[in-house]
mmCIF file of C-alpha atoms in Angstrom:
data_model
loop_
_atom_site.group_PDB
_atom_site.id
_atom_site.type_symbol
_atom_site.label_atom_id
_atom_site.label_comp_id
_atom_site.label_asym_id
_atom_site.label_seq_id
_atom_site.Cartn_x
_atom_site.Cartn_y
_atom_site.Cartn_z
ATOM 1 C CA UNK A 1 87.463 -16.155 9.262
ATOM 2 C CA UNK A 2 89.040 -19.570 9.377
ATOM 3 C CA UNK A 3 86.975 -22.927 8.404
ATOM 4 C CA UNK A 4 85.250 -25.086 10.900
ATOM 5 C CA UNK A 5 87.214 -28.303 11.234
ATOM 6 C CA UNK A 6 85.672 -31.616 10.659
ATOM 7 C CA UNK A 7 83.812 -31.625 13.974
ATOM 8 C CA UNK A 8 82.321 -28.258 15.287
ATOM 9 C CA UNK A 9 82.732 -28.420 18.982
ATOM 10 C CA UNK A 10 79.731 -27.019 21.206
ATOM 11 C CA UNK A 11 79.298 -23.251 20.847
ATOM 12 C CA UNK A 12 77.146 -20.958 22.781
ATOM 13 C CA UNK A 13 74.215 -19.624 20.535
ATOM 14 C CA UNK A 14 71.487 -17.169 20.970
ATOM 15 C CA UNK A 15 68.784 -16.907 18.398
ATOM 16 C CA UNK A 16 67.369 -13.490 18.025
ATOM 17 C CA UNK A 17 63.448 -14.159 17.311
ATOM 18 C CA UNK A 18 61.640 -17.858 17.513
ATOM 19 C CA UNK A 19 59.314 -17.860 14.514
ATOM 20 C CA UNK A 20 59.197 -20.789 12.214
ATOM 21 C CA UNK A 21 62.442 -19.939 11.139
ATOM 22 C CA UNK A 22 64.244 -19.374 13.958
ATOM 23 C CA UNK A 23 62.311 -21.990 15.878
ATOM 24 C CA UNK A 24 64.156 -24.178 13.052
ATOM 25 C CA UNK A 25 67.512 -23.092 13.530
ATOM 26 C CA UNK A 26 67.210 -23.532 17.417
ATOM 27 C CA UNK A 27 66.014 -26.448 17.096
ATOM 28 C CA UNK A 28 68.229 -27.975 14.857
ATOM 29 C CA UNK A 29 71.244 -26.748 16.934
ATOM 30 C CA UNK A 30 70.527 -27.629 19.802
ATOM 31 C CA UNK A 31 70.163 -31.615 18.959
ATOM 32 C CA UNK A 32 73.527 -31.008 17.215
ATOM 33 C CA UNK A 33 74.589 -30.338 20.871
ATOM 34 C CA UNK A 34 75.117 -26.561 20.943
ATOM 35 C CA UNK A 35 73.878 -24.632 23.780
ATOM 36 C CA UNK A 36 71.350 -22.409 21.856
ATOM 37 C CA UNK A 37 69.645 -19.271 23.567
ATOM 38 C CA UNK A 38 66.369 -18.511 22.806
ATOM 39 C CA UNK A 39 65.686 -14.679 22.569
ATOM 40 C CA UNK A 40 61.526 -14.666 22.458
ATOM 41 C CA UNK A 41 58.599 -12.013 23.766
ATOM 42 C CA UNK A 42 55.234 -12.495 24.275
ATOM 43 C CA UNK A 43 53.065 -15.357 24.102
ATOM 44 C CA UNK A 44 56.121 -16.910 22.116
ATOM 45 C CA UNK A 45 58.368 -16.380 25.008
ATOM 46 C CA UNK A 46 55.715 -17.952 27.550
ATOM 47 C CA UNK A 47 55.636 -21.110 25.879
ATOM 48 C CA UNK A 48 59.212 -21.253 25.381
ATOM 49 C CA UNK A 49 59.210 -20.269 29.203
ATOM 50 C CA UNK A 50 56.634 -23.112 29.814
ATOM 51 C CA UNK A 51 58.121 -26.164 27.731
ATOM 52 C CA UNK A 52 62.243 -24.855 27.793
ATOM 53 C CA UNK A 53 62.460 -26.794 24.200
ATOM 54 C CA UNK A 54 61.363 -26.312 20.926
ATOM 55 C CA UNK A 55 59.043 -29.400 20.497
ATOM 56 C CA UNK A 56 58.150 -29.712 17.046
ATOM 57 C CA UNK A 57 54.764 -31.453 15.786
ATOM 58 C CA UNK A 58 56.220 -34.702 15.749
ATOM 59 C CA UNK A 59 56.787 -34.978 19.119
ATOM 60 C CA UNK A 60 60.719 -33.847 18.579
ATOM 61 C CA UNK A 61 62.266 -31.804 21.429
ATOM 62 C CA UNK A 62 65.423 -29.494 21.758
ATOM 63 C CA UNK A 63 66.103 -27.932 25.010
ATOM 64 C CA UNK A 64 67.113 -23.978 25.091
ATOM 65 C CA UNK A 65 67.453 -21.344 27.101
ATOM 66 C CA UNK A 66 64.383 -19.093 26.939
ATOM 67 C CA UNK A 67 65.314 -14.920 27.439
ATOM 68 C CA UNK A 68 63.720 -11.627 26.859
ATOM 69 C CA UNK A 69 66.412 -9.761 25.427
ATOM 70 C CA UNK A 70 69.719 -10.131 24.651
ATOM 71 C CA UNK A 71 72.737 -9.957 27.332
ATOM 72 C CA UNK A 72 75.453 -7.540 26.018
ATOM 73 C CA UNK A 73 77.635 -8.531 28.603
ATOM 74 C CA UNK A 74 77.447 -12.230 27.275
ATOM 75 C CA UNK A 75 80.258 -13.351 24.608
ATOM 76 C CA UNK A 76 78.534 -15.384 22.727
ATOM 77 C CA UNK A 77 79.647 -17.468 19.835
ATOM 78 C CA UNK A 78 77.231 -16.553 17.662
ATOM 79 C CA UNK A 79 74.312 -14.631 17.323
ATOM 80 C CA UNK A 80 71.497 -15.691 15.040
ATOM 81 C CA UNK A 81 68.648 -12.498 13.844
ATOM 82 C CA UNK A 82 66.282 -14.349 12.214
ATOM 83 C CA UNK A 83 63.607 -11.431 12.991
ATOM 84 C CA UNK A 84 62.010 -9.782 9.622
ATOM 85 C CA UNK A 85 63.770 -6.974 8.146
ATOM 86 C CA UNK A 86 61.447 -4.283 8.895
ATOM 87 C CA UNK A 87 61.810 -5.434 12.280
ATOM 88 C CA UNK A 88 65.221 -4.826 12.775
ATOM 89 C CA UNK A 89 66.223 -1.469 13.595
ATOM 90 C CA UNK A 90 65.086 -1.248 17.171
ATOM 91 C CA UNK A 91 67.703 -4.245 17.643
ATOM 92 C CA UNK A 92 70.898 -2.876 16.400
ATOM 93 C CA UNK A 93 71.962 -0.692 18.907
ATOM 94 C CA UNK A 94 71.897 -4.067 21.444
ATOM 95 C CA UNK A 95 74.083 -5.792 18.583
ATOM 96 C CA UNK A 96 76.315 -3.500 18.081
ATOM 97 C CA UNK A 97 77.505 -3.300 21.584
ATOM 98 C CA UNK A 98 76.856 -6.902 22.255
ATOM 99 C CA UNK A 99 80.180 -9.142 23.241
ATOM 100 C CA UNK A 100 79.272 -11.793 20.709
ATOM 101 C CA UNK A 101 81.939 -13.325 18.873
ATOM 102 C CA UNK A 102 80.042 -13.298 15.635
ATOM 103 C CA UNK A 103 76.714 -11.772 14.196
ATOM 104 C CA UNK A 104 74.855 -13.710 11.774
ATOM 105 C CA UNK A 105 71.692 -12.524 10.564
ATOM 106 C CA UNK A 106 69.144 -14.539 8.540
ATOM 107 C CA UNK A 107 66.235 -12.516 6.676
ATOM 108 C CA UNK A 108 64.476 -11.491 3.135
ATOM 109 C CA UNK A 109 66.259 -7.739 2.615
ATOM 110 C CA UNK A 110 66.877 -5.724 -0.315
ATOM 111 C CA UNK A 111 68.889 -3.752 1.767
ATOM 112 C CA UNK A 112 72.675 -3.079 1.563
ATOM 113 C CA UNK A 113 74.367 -5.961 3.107
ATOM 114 C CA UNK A 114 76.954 -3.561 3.610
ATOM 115 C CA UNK A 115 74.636 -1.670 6.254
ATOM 116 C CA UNK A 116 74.452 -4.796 8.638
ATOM 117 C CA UNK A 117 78.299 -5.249 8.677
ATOM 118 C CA UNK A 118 78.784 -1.498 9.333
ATOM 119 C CA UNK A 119 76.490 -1.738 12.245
ATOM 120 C CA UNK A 120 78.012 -4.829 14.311
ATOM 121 C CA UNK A 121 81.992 -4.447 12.410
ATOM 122 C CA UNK A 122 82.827 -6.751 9.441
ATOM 123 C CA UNK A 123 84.900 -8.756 11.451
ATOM 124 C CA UNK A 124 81.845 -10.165 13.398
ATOM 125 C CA UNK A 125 79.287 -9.992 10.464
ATOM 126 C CA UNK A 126 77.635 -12.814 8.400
ATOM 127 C CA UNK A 127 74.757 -13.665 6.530
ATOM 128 C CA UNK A 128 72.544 -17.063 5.728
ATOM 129 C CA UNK A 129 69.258 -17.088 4.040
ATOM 130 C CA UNK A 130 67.785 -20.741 5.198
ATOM 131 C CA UNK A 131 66.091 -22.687 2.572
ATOM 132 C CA UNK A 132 63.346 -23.764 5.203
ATOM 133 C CA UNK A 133 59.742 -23.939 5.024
ATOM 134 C CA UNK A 134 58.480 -23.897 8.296
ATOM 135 C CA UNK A 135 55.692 -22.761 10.682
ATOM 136 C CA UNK A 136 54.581 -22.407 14.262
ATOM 137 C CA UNK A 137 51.029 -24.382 14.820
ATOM 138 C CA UNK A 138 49.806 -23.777 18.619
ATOM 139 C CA UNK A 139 53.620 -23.530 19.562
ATOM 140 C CA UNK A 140 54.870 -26.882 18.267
ATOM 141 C CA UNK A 141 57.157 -26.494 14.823
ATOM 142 C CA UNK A 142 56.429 -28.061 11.501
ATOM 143 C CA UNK A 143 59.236 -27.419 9.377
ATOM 144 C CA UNK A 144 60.778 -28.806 5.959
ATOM 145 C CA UNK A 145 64.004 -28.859 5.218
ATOM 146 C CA UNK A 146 65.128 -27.956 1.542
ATOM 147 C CA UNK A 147 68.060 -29.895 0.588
ATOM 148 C CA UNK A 148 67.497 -30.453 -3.153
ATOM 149 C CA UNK A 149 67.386 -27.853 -5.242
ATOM 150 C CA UNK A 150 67.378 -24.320 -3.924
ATOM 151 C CA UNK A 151 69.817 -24.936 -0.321
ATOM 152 C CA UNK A 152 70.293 -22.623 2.490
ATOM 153 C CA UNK A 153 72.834 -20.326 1.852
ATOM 154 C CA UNK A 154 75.880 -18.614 3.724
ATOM 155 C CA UNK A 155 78.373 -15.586 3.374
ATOM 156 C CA UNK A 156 80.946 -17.798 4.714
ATOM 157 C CA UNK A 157 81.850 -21.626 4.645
ATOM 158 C CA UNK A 158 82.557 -21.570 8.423
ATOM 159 C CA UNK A 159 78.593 -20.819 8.746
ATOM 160 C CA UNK A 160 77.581 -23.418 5.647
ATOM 161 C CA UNK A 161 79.768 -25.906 7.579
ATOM 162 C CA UNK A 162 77.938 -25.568 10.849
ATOM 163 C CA UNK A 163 74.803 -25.616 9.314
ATOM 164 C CA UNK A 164 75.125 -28.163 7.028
ATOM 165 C CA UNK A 165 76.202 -30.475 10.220
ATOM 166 C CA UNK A 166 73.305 -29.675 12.240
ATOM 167 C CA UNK A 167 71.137 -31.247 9.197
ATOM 168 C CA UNK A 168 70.315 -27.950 7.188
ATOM 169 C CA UNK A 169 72.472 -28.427 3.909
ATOM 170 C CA UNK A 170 74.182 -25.008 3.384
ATOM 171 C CA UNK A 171 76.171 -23.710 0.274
ATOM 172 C CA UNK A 172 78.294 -20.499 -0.036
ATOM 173 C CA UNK A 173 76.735 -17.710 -2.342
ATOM 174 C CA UNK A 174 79.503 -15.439 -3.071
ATOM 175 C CA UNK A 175 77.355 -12.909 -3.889
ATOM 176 C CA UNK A 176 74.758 -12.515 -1.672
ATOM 177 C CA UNK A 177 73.318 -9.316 -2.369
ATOM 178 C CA UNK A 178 72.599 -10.304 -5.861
ATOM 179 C CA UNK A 179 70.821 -13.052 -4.941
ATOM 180 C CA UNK A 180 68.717 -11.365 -1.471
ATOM 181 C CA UNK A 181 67.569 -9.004 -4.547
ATOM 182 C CA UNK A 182 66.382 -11.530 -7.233
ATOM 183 C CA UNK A 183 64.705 -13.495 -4.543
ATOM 184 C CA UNK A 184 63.001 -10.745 -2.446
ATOM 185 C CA UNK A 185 61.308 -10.428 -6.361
ATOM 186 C CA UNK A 186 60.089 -14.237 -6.172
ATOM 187 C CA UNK A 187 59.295 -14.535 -2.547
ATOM 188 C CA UNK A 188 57.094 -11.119 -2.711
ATOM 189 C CA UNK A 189 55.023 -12.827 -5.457
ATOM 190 C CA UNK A 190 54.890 -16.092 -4.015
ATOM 191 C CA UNK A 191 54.109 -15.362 -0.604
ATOM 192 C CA UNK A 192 51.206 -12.810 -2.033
ATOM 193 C CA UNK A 193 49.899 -15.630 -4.465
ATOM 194 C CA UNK A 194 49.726 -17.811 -1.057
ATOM 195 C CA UNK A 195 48.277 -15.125 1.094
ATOM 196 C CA UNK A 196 45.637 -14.336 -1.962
ATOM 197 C CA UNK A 197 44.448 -18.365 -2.200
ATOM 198 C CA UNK A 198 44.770 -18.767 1.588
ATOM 199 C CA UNK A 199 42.159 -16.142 2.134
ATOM 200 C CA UNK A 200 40.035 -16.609 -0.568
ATOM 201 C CA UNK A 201 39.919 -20.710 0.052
ATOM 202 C CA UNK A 202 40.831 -21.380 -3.724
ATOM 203 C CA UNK A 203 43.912 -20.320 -5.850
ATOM 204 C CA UNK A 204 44.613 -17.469 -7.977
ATOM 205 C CA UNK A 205 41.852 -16.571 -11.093
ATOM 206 C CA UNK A 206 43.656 -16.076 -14.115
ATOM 207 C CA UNK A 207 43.971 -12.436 -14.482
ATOM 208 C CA UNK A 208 45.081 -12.546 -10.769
ATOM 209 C CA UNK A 209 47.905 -15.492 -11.677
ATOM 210 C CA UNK A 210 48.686 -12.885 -15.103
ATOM 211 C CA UNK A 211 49.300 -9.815 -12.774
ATOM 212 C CA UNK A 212 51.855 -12.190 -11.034
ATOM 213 C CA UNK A 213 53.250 -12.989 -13.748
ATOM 214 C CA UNK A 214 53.758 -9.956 -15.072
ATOM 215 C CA UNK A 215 55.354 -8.789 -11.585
ATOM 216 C CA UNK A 216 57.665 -11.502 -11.641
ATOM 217 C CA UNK A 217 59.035 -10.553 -14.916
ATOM 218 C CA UNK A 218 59.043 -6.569 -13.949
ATOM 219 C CA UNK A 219 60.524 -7.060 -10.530
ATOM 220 C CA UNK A 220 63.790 -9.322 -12.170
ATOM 221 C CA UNK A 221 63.733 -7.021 -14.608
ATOM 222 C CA UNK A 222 64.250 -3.641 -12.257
ATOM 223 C CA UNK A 223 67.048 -6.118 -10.255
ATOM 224 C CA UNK A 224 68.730 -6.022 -13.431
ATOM 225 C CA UNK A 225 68.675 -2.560 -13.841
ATOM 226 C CA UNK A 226 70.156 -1.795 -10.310
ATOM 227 C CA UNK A 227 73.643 -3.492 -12.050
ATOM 228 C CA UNK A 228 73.007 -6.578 -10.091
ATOM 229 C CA UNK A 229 72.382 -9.689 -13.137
ATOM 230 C CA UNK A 230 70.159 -12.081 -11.188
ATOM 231 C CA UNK A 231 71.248 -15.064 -9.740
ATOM 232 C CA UNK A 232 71.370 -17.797 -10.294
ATOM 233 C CA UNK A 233 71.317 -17.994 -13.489
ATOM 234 C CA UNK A 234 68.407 -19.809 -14.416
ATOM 235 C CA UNK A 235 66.470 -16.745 -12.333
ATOM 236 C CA UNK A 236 67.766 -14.305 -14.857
ATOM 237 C CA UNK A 237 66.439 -16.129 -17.769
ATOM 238 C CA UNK A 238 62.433 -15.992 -16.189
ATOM 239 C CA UNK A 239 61.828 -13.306 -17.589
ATOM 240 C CA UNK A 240 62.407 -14.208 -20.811
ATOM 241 C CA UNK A 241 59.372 -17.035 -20.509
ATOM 242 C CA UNK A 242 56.459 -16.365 -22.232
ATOM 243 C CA UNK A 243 54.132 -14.605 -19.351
ATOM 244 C CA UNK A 244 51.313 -16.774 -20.410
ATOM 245 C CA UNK A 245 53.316 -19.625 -19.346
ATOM 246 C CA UNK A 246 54.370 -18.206 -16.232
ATOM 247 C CA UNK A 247 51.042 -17.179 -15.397
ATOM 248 C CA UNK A 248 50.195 -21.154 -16.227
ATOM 249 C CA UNK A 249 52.726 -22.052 -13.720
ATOM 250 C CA UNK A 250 51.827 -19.783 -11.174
ATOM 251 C CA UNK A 251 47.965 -20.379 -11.652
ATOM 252 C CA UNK A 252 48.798 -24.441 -10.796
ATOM 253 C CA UNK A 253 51.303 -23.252 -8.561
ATOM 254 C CA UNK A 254 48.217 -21.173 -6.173
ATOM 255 C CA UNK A 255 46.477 -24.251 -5.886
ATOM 256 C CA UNK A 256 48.997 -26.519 -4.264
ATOM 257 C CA UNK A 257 48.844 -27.204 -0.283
ATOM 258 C CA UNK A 258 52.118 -25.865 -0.027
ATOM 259 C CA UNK A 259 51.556 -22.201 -1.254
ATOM 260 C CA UNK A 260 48.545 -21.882 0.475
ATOM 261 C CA UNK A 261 50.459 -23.054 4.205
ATOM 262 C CA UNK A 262 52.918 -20.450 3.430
ATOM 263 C CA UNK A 263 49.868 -18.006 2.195
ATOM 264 C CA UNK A 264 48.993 -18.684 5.633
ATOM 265 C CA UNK A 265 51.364 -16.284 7.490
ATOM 266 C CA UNK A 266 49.388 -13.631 6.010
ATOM 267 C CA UNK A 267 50.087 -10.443 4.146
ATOM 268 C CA UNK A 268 52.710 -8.345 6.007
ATOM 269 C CA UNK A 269 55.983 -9.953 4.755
ATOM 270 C CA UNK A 270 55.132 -9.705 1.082
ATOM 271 C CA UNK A 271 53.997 -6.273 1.471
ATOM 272 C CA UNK A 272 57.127 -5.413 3.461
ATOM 273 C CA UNK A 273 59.732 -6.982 0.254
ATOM 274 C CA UNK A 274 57.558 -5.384 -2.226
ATOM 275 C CA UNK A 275 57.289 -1.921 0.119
ATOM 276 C CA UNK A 276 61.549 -2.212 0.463
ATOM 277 C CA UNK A 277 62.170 -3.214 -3.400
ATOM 278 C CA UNK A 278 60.061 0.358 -4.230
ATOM 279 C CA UNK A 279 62.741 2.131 -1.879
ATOM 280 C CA UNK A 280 65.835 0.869 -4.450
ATOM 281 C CA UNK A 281 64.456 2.983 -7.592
ATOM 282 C CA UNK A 282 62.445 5.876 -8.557
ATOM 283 C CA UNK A 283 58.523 6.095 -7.709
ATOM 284 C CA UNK A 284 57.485 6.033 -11.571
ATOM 285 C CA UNK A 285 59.733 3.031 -12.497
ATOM 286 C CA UNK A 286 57.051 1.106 -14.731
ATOM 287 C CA UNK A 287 58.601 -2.408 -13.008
ATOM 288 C CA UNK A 288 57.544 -1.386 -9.163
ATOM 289 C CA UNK A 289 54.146 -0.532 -11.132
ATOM 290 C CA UNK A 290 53.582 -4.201 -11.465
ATOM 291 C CA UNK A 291 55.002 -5.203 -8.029
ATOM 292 C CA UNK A 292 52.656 -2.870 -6.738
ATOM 293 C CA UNK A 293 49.950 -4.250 -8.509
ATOM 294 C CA UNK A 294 49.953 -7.637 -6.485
ATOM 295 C CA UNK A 295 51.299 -5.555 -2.900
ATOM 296 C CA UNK A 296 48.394 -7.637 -0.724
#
């Protein structure tokens, strides 16, 4: 796959589920000036239907194309799958014999990245984890764009280079797996540390931010073992932190607005990371013990 040149000129996108994140990525593109898709169901797909735009809570707005499915007679440029993993299977068989150019997909997995590129031919396949924080709030998109410290990523620079020019600063990660893995670890414990203090109204008790901790620690630690070192490396040295200062972090960590806005999404995506990290190792590993302890 060749570069992008200094000036991407208007492709023909379709984004494969409009949550926050793809809500983000559509609208993003689409003020860049690409002709973006907009691949919805339900109540999503009505207001799409309704407002043709993703109008974020500012008052922003970014016209698309609202559709039910996907046209597999329609050569896209790209295609975007920004559904959750465990979602995913019921859509391959319409990737796989859609005409797109390129398949992207944009998730938390532990999974085999190998797997998606089998299923829509390594040629076409791609992969960018976007360092967004974003949700949906009666339809209209509040989102955050991370551009210092942890950036969104991309399998290839044609796909950072795109993104970065549609204002979502995106690096390469040559090894992608490695880091899906050690993240799926963090994410699962954040997002059930923010799903804990959103429903309880107050952040995590002590023995509650401990067990976290401790899950943190066992969860990098079992990413090691699969022969997969953490990364980056600053991830592989968490777990050797004390867990009492961990636990301090995460403790201060449960009581911050932004934790508890992402807590607010609920419980189904942390259980889902911490359900799919069990399926890499035995039953009786003592590290899934601990993710298992803080599964919402």
């Amino acid at each position: 796959m060749t570069d992008a040149g200094p000036h991407d000129e208007a492709l023909d996108v379709a984004i494969v589920g409009l949550g926050a994140i793809g809500s983000t990525l559509a609208h993003r593109l689409s003020r860049a000036g690409h002709r973006v898709t907009a691949i919805a169901r339900g109540d999503r797909l009505r207001r799409l239907e309704r407002d043709r735009a993703i109008v974020t809570i500012e008052g922003s707005s970014a016209p698309i194309e609202p559709r039910e499915a996907l046209d597999p007679a329609h050569a896209h440029d790209l295609v975007l799958v920004t559904v959750l993993a465990h979602q995913l299977a019921p859509l391959l068989p319409s990737l796989r014999a859609s005409a797109a150019r390129h398949v992207v997909f944009a998730f938390n997995t532990v999974a085999p990245l190998s797997t998606l590129a089998d299923a829509v031919g390594p040629e076409r396949f791609g992969f960018v984890f976007p360092g967004v924080v974003a949700s949906l709030e009666d339809g209209l998109l509040r989102a955050q764009i991370v551009s210092i410290g942890q950036r969104t990523l991309a399998t290839h620079a044609r796909w950072a280079a795109l993104l970065t020019r549609a204002g979502i600063p995106t690096d390469v990660e040559p090894r992608m797996q490695a880091w899906l893995r050690a993240h799926a670890v963090i994410i699962s414990v954040v997002l059930s540390m923010g799903s804990r203090a959103h429903a309880q109204g107050r952040g995590l008790d002590w023995s509650e931010a401990r067990a976290h901790a401790l899950a943190l620690r066992a969860g990098l630690t079992f990413v090691r073992r699969l022969g997969e070192p953490p990364t980056p490396r600053f991830v592989a040295l968490l777990p050797r932190l004390p867990p009492s200062l961990v636990a301090t972090i995460l403790f201060l960590a449960s009581r911050t607005a932004l934790v508890r806005r992402v807590g607010a999404a609920g419980p189904s995506e942390p259980r889902a990371l911490v359900d799919a990290l069990a399926t890499l190792g035995p039953d009786d590993a003592t590290e899934l013990t601990a993710l298992r302890a803080i599964r919402p």
